[in-house]
Amino acid sequence: MQTKLYIVVPCYEEVLLITANLFLEELNDLISKNKISDESRILYVDDGSRDTTWELIQDFAKRDEHFCGISLSRNRGHQNAILAGLMEAKDRADITISIDCDGQDDIKAMEQMIDEYRNGAEIVYGVRSVRKKDSLFKRFTAEVFYGLMNDMGAEVIYNHADYRLVSAKVLKEFANFREVNLFLRGMFPLVGFKSTSVYYERRERLAGKSHYPLRKMLALAFDGITSLSIRPIRIITSLGVVVAIVSFILVIWSIVRELTGGTVPGWASMTCIISFLGGVQLICMGVLGEYIGKIYMEVKGRPRYIVSERTGDKETANKVDEAETNKNKEIIQ
Ligand code: UDP
Ligand code: MG
C-alpha cells in the first residue's frame, strides 16, 4: 500500500495564492514518482485570517481534489494552526509534512524527507543549512534565539523551525500531550522515536511580509523556555546561594571594620541584615519556584512513557486481518 501524505500549511495571508501551484506541482510530481499515493492532500489551515484566504482555499478545493482545508474560528497563531492541521490529518494520513505558506522553505526537500521516512525515520526535521537570504538582523536574532533556548535547557534542533515530516504513529502519541502553551519544535523531540534531519536552503518570502517580528520571536523563545524547562528557577536558587555566601563574607568584613573602629554607628548591622535577608529570600524563592515548577510539569499531564513497538505486532495485525477475511467470507456465503 502506498504512503498517504498530508502537507499541512498554516495560512494567515493571501500569499498562498502564489505558492499553491508550486505545492500542487510538487505533490503531483511525488505521486508520479510513486513515492506517495494519489490520495495525498495539501491541507490548508486558515488561521482566522481577515483577508480572502478562506475563500481562496475553498476555491482551490473545488478546482482540484488534492486541495482541502480547515478554517479556525479566530486567529490562534502559527503553532496552534499547525497543531490543528496535524490533528486533522492524523487519522487520514500515513505521514504529514508541515510547511509555511510563503515559499520560504524549499519544497524540494520533501522528497528527501519521504525517503528518510522510508528508511525508517518517524520524524524528519527540516534544517536550514544557510540563511543567505535572511537579513543580517534576522540571522543574528535567530542565532541568539537558538543559543538562548539551549542555554536555558529547552533542547531544540539548531536552525529547525516547523518544516518537518511526522508519521501518523508519532502524531497519535503526540495527541496525548495536552499542554496549551505550544512550542512544537521543542515538543516533538520529547515524543522520541527514530528521527533524522534533512538540510535545505532557506529562501526569501515570495510575497507579503513576515508575521514574526522580533517581539513575537522573543515571546516564542520565552514560551519555549518556560514550557520545556525549569532552568530559570534553578538560576534563581543558585543566585540566592551566591548572594548568601557573599553576605556571609560581608558580615565578617563589617564585624572586622566595626572592631577596628572605621565605621559610623549602625552601618555594620544594616549591611549584614540587608545582604543576609537578600540571600535568604532568593533561596526561599528558588525553593518555592522548584515546587511550582514541579506542579507546572504535573499539570501538563504529559505521557510518562511511550511504547514504540511490541513483539508480535505484525502477527497480531495478520491475525486481525485473517479474522476480518473469515468474517467477510461468512457473510458472502
Ligand atoms: N501564520 C499563521 N498564523 C499567524 C501568523 C503566521 O498561521 O498568526 C503562518 C503564516 O501564514 C506562515 C507561517 O505561519 O505560513 C510563518 O509565518 P511568517 O512567514 O510570517 O514567519 P517567518 O517565516 O518570518 O518566521
Ligand atoms: Mg516566513
Coordinates of C-alpha atoms and ligand atoms in Angstrom, one line a residue:
M1 CA 0.0 0.0 0.0
Q2 CA 1.3 3.5 -0.9
T3 CA 2.1 6.2 1.7
K4 CA -0.6 8.8 2.1
L5 CA 0.9 12.2 2.7
Y6 CA -0.9 15.3 4.0
I7 CA 1.0 18.5 3.6
V8 CA -0.2 20.8 6.4
V9 CA 0.1 24.5 5.6
P10 CA -0.9 27.2 8.1
C11 CA -2.0 30.4 6.4
Y12 CA -2.6 33.8 7.7
E13 CA -2.4 35.8 4.5
E14 CA -3.1 35.5 0.8
V15 CA 0.4 34.5 -0.1
L16 CA -0.9 31.0 -0.6
L17 CA -2.3 32.2 -4.0
I18 CA 1.3 32.3 -5.3
T19 CA 2.6 29.1 -3.6
A20 CA -0.5 26.8 -4.1
N21 CA 0.5 25.8 -7.6
L22 CA 4.1 25.1 -6.5
F23 CA 2.8 22.8 -3.8
L24 CA 0.4 21.1 -6.2
E25 CA 3.1 20.5 -8.8
E26 CA 5.4 19.0 -6.1
L27 CA 2.6 16.8 -4.9
N28 CA 1.8 15.6 -8.4
D29 CA 5.5 15.0 -9.0
L30 CA 5.8 12.9 -5.9
I31 CA 2.7 10.9 -6.9
S32 CA 4.0 10.3 -10.4
K33 CA 7.3 9.1 -8.9
N34 CA 5.3 6.6 -6.9
K35 CA 6.6 8.0 -3.6
I36 CA 3.1 8.7 -2.3
S37 CA -0.4 7.7 -3.0
D38 CA -2.8 9.7 -5.2
E39 CA -5.0 10.1 -2.1
S40 CA -2.4 12.5 -0.7
R41 CA -3.6 16.0 0.1
I42 CA -2.5 19.6 0.7
L43 CA -4.3 20.6 3.8
Y44 CA -4.6 24.4 4.3
V45 CA -5.3 25.8 7.8
D46 CA -6.8 29.2 7.7
D47 CA -5.7 30.8 10.9
G48 CA -8.6 33.2 11.3
S49 CA -7.2 35.5 8.6
R50 CA -9.1 38.7 7.9
D51 CA -8.5 38.7 4.1
T52 CA -9.9 36.3 1.5
T53 CA -7.6 33.4 2.5
W54 CA -10.5 31.1 3.3
E55 CA -12.4 31.9 0.1
L56 CA -9.2 31.1 -1.8
I57 CA -8.8 27.8 0.0
Q58 CA -12.4 26.8 -0.8
D59 CA -11.8 27.7 -4.4
F60 CA -8.7 25.5 -4.6
A61 CA -10.6 22.6 -3.0
K62 CA -13.3 22.9 -5.7
R63 CA -10.7 23.1 -8.5
D64 CA -8.5 20.2 -7.5
E65 CA -9.3 17.3 -5.2
H66 CA -5.8 17.3 -3.9
F67 CA -6.6 20.5 -2.0
C68 CA -8.6 20.6 1.2
G69 CA -8.7 22.9 4.2
I70 CA -10.0 23.9 7.6
S71 CA -10.7 27.3 9.0
L72 CA -10.1 28.3 12.6
S73 CA -12.8 30.4 14.3
R74 CA -10.2 33.1 15.1
N75 CA -6.5 33.8 14.8
R76 CA -4.7 31.4 17.2
G77 CA -1.2 31.9 15.9
H78 CA 1.2 29.8 13.9
Q79 CA 1.8 26.9 16.4
N80 CA -1.8 26.3 17.1
A81 CA -2.6 26.4 13.4
I82 CA 0.0 23.7 12.7
L83 CA -1.4 21.6 15.5
A84 CA -4.9 21.9 14.2
G85 CA -3.8 20.8 10.8
L86 CA -1.8 17.8 12.2
M87 CA -4.6 16.6 14.4
E88 CA -7.0 16.9 11.4
A89 CA -4.6 14.8 9.3
K90 CA -3.6 12.3 11.9
D91 CA -6.3 9.7 11.2
R92 CA -6.4 10.2 7.4
A93 CA -2.7 10.2 6.5
D94 CA 0.3 7.9 7.0
I95 CA 2.7 10.9 7.1
T96 CA 2.3 14.6 7.4
I97 CA 4.7 17.4 6.4
S98 CA 4.1 20.9 8.0
I99 CA 5.4 23.8 5.9
D100 CA 4.8 27.6 5.8
C101 CA 2.7 29.0 3.1
D102 CA 5.1 31.7 2.0
G103 CA 7.5 29.6 0.0
Q104 CA 10.5 30.2 2.2
D105 CA 11.0 26.5 3.0
D106 CA 12.3 24.6 0.0
I107 CA 9.5 22.2 -1.1
K108 CA 12.1 20.1 -3.0
A109 CA 13.3 18.8 0.4
M110 CA 10.0 16.9 0.8
E111 CA 11.2 14.1 -1.4
Q112 CA 14.3 13.6 0.7
M113 CA 12.1 13.6 3.8
I114 CA 9.9 10.9 2.4
D115 CA 12.9 8.8 1.5
E116 CA 14.2 9.2 5.1
Y117 CA 10.7 8.0 6.3
R118 CA 11.0 5.0 4.0
N119 CA 14.4 4.3 5.6
G120 CA 12.7 4.0 9.0
A121 CA 12.6 7.6 10.5
E122 CA 9.3 8.5 12.1
I123 CA 10.2 12.2 12.4
V124 CA 12.3 14.1 9.8
Y125 CA 13.4 17.6 10.8
G126 CA 13.9 20.2 8.0
V127 CA 17.1 22.1 8.9
R128 CA 18.2 25.3 7.2
S129 CA 21.7 24.9 6.0
V130 CA 22.3 28.6 5.1
R131 CA 20.4 31.7 5.8
K132 CA 21.9 33.8 3.0
K133 CA 18.6 35.3 2.0
D134 CA 17.6 36.4 5.5
S135 CA 18.7 39.9 6.7
L136 CA 21.7 40.1 8.9
F137 CA 19.5 41.2 11.8
K138 CA 17.1 38.2 11.3
R139 CA 20.1 35.9 11.1
F140 CA 21.7 37.3 14.3
T141 CA 18.5 37.3 16.3
A142 CA 17.8 33.7 15.1
E143 CA 21.3 32.6 16.3
V144 CA 20.7 34.3 19.7
F145 CA 17.3 32.6 19.8
Y146 CA 18.7 29.1 19.4
G147 CA 21.6 29.8 21.7
L148 CA 19.4 31.2 24.4
M149 CA 16.9 28.2 24.1
N150 CA 19.7 25.6 24.6
D151 CA 21.4 27.5 27.4
M152 CA 18.1 27.7 29.2
G153 CA 17.6 23.9 28.9
A154 CA 15.0 23.8 26.2
E155 CA 16.6 21.5 23.8
V156 CA 15.8 22.4 20.2
I157 CA 17.3 21.3 16.9
Y158 CA 19.6 24.1 15.7
N159 CA 18.1 26.0 12.8
H160 CA 15.0 23.8 12.6
A161 CA 11.7 25.7 12.5
D162 CA 8.4 23.9 11.8
Y163 CA 9.2 22.3 8.5
R164 CA 9.1 18.6 9.4
L165 CA 7.8 15.2 8.5
V166 CA 5.9 13.4 11.2
S167 CA 4.3 10.0 10.8
A168 CA 0.8 9.2 11.9
K169 CA 2.2 6.8 14.5
V170 CA 4.0 9.7 16.2
L171 CA 1.0 12.0 15.9
K172 CA -1.2 9.5 17.7
E173 CA 1.2 9.7 20.7
F174 CA 1.6 13.4 20.3
A175 CA -2.2 13.8 20.8
N176 CA -1.6 12.8 24.4
F177 CA 0.5 16.0 25.0
R178 CA -2.3 18.1 26.4
E179 CA -0.5 21.3 27.1
V180 CA -1.8 24.7 26.0
N181 CA 1.4 26.6 25.6
L182 CA 2.8 25.1 22.4
F183 CA 6.3 25.0 21.3
L184 CA 6.2 22.3 18.7
R185 CA 9.8 22.2 17.6
G186 CA 10.8 21.5 21.2
M187 CA 8.0 19.1 21.9
F188 CA 8.4 16.6 19.1
P189 CA 11.9 15.6 20.3
L190 CA 10.2 14.7 23.6
V191 CA 8.0 12.1 21.9
G192 CA 11.0 10.1 20.8
F193 CA 11.0 7.5 18.0
K194 CA 13.7 7.3 15.3
S195 CA 14.4 10.7 13.8
T196 CA 16.8 12.4 11.4
S197 CA 17.4 15.7 9.6
V198 CA 17.3 16.9 6.1
Y199 CA 19.1 20.1 5.1
Y200 CA 17.7 22.8 2.8
E201 CA 18.3 26.4 1.8
R202 CA 16.0 29.0 3.3
R203 CA 14.7 31.4 0.7
E204 CA 13.2 34.8 0.7
R205 CA 9.5 35.2 1.2
L206 CA 7.8 35.0 -2.2
A207 CA 5.4 37.8 -1.3
G208 CA 3.9 39.6 1.7
K209 CA 5.8 40.3 4.9
S210 CA 6.8 38.3 7.9
H211 CA 4.4 38.0 10.9
Y212 CA 7.3 37.1 13.1
P213 CA 8.9 40.3 14.2
L214 CA 11.5 40.3 17.0
R215 CA 8.8 40.9 19.6
K216 CA 7.0 37.7 18.6
M217 CA 10.2 35.7 18.3
L218 CA 11.2 36.7 21.9
A219 CA 7.7 35.7 23.1
L220 CA 8.1 32.4 21.3
A221 CA 11.6 31.9 22.9
F222 CA 10.2 32.7 26.3
D223 CA 7.2 30.4 25.8
G224 CA 9.6 27.7 24.7
I225 CA 11.9 28.0 27.6
T226 CA 9.2 28.2 30.3
S227 CA 7.2 25.3 28.8
L228 CA 10.1 23.0 28.3
S229 CA 12.5 23.7 31.2
I230 CA 12.6 24.9 34.8
R231 CA 16.2 26.1 34.5
P232 CA 15.3 29.7 35.1
I233 CA 14.1 28.7 38.6
R234 CA 17.3 26.9 39.2
I235 CA 19.2 30.1 38.2
I236 CA 17.3 32.0 40.9
T237 CA 18.2 29.4 43.5
S238 CA 21.9 29.5 42.5
L239 CA 21.8 33.3 42.6
G240 CA 20.4 33.1 46.1
V241 CA 23.2 30.8 47.3
V242 CA 25.8 33.1 45.7
V243 CA 24.3 36.2 47.4
A244 CA 24.1 34.3 50.8
I245 CA 27.8 33.4 50.5
V246 CA 28.7 37.0 49.6
S247 CA 26.6 38.3 52.5
F248 CA 28.4 35.9 54.9
I249 CA 31.7 37.3 53.8
L250 CA 30.3 40.8 54.2
V251 CA 29.2 40.0 57.7
I252 CA 32.7 39.0 58.7
W253 CA 34.2 42.0 57.0
S254 CA 31.8 44.5 58.6
I255 CA 32.4 43.0 62.0
V256 CA 36.1 43.4 61.5
R257 CA 35.6 47.1 60.3
E258 CA 33.4 47.7 63.4
L259 CA 36.0 46.3 65.7
T260 CA 38.8 48.3 64.2
G261 CA 36.5 51.3 64.6
G262 CA 36.4 52.6 61.0
T263 CA 32.6 52.9 60.6
V264 CA 29.7 55.1 61.5
P265 CA 27.4 53.5 64.1
G266 CA 24.7 51.3 62.6
W267 CA 26.4 50.7 59.3
A268 CA 27.7 47.2 60.1
S269 CA 24.4 45.9 61.4
M270 CA 22.4 47.4 58.5
T271 CA 24.8 45.9 55.8
C272 CA 24.6 42.5 57.5
I273 CA 20.8 42.4 57.7
I274 CA 20.2 43.6 54.2
S275 CA 22.6 41.3 52.4
F276 CA 21.7 38.3 54.6
L277 CA 18.0 38.8 54.0
G278 CA 18.5 39.3 50.3
G279 CA 20.3 35.9 50.1
V280 CA 17.8 34.1 52.2
Q281 CA 14.9 35.5 50.3
L282 CA 16.3 34.4 46.9
I283 CA 17.0 30.9 48.2
C284 CA 13.4 30.7 49.5
M285 CA 12.1 31.9 46.2
G286 CA 14.1 29.4 44.4
V287 CA 12.8 26.6 46.6
L288 CA 9.2 27.7 46.1
G289 CA 9.9 28.0 42.4
E290 CA 11.1 24.5 42.4
Y291 CA 7.8 23.3 43.7
I292 CA 5.8 25.5 41.4
G293 CA 8.0 24.1 38.5
K294 CA 7.0 20.5 39.6
I295 CA 3.4 21.5 39.8
Y296 CA 3.6 23.0 36.3
M297 CA 5.1 19.9 34.9
E298 CA 2.4 17.7 36.6
V299 CA -0.4 19.9 35.4
K300 CA 0.7 19.3 31.8
G301 CA -0.1 15.7 32.3
R302 CA 2.4 14.6 29.7
P303 CA 2.6 10.9 29.0
R304 CA 5.3 9.3 31.2
Y305 CA 6.5 6.9 28.5
I306 CA 5.6 5.9 25.1
V307 CA 5.9 2.3 23.8
S308 CA 7.3 2.4 20.3
E309 CA 6.9 -1.3 19.3
R310 CA 5.7 -4.6 20.8
T311 CA 6.9 -8.0 19.9
G312 CA 4.4 -9.8 17.7
D313 CA 3.0 -6.5 16.4
K314 CA 2.9 -8.0 12.8
E315 CA 1.4 -11.3 13.8
T316 CA -1.4 -9.6 15.8
A317 CA -2.1 -7.5 12.8
N318 CA -2.2 -10.5 10.5
K319 CA -4.5 -12.4 12.8
V320 CA -6.9 -9.4 12.9
D321 CA -6.7 -9.4 9.1
E322 CA -7.5 -13.1 8.9
A323 CA -10.4 -12.9 11.3
E324 CA -11.7 -10.0 9.2
T325 CA -11.4 -12.0 6.0
N326 CA -13.1 -15.0 7.5
K327 CA -16.0 -12.9 8.8
N328 CA -16.4 -11.4 5.3
K329 CA -16.3 -14.9 3.8
E330 CA -19.1 -16.0 6.1
I331 CA -21.2 -13.0 5.1
I332 CA -20.6 -13.8 1.4
Q333 CA -21.7 -17.4 1.9
Ligands
UDP1 N1 1.0 32.2 10.4 C1 -0.2 31.8 10.9 N2 -0.8 32.5 11.9 C2 -0.2 33.7 12.4 C3 1.0 34.1 11.8 C4 1.6 33.4 10.8 O1 -0.7 30.7 10.6 O2 -0.8 34.3 13.3 C5 1.6 31.4 9.3 C6 2.0 32.2 8.0 O3 0.9 32.2 7.1 C7 3.2 31.4 7.5 C8 3.8 30.9 8.8 O4 2.9 31.0 9.8 O5 2.8 30.3 6.8 C9 5.1 31.6 9.1 O6 4.9 33.0 9.3 P1 5.9 34.1 8.8 O7 6.3 33.8 7.4 O8 5.2 35.4 9.0 O9 7.1 34.0 9.8 P2 8.7 33.9 9.4 O10 8.8 32.9 8.3 O11 9.1 35.2 9.1 O12 9.3 33.4 10.7
MG2 MG 8.0 33.0 6.5

